[in-house]
Coordinates of C-alpha atoms in Angstrom, one line a residue:
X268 CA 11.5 5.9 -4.2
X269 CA 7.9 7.3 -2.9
X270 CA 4.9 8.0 -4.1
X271 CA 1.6 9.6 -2.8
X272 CA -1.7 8.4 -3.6
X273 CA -4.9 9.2 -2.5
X274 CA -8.2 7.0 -1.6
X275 CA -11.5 7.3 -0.4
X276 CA -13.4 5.1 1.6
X277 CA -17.0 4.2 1.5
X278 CA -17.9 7.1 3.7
X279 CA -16.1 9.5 1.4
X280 CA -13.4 10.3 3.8
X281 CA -10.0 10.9 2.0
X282 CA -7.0 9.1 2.9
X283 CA -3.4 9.3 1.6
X284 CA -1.7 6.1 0.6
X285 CA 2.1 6.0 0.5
X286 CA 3.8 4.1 -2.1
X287 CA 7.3 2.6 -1.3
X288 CA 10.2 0.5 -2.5
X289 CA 11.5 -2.2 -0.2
X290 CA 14.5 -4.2 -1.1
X291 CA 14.0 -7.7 0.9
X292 CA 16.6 -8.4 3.4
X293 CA 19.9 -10.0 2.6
X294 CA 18.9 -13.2 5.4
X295 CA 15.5 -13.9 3.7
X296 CA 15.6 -17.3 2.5
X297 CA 13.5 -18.0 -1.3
X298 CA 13.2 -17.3 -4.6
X299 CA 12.7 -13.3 -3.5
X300 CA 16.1 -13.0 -1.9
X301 CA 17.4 -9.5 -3.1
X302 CA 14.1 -8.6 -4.9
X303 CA 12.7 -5.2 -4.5
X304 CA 8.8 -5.0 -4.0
X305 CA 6.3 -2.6 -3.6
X306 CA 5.0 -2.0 -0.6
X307 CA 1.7 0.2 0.6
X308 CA 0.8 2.0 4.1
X309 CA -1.5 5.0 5.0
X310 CA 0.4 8.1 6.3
X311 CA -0.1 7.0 9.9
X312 CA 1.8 3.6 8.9
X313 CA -1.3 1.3 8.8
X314 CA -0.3 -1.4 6.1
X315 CA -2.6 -1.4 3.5
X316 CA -2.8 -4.0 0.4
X317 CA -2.6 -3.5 -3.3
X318 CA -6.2 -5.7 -4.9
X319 CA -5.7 -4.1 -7.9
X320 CA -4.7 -0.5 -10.1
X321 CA -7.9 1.1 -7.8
X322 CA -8.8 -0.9 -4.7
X323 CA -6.7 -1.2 -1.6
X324 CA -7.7 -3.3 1.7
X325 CA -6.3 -1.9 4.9
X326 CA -4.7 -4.8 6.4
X327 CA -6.0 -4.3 10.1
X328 CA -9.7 -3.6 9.3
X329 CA -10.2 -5.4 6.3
X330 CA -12.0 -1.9 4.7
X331 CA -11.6 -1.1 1.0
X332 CA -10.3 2.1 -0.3
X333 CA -10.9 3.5 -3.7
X334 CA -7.7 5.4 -5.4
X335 CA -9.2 8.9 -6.0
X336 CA -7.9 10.7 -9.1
X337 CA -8.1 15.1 -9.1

């Protein structure tokens, strides 16, 4: 399942945040071995990190995004 989300950063530039189920993979060892998580990229890929219900941190640069809600 996928969802679209939208953020703004400190400059007021808009960026969409994709939402995604990932089931881990059947050879990862640990308590999470067959556990679905959620997982969080911009629509160019960039991995981006869930802080919490309206702050994400893009992984690469460190920036913080604020969810946006029309």
């Amino acid at each position: 399942m996928t969802q679209t989300l939208y953020a703004q950063d400190e400059a007021g530039n808009r960026h969409k945040v994709i939402q995604r189920v990932e089931s881990a993979h059947e050879d990862e060892p640990g308590p999470e071995h067959g556990t679905a998580r959620l997982v969080y990229s911009l629509d160019d890929g960039t991995p981006v990190r869930r802080v919490d219900n309206d702050t994400f941190q893009v992984v690469s640069t460190g920036a913080y995004i604020s969810t946006v809600r029309d």
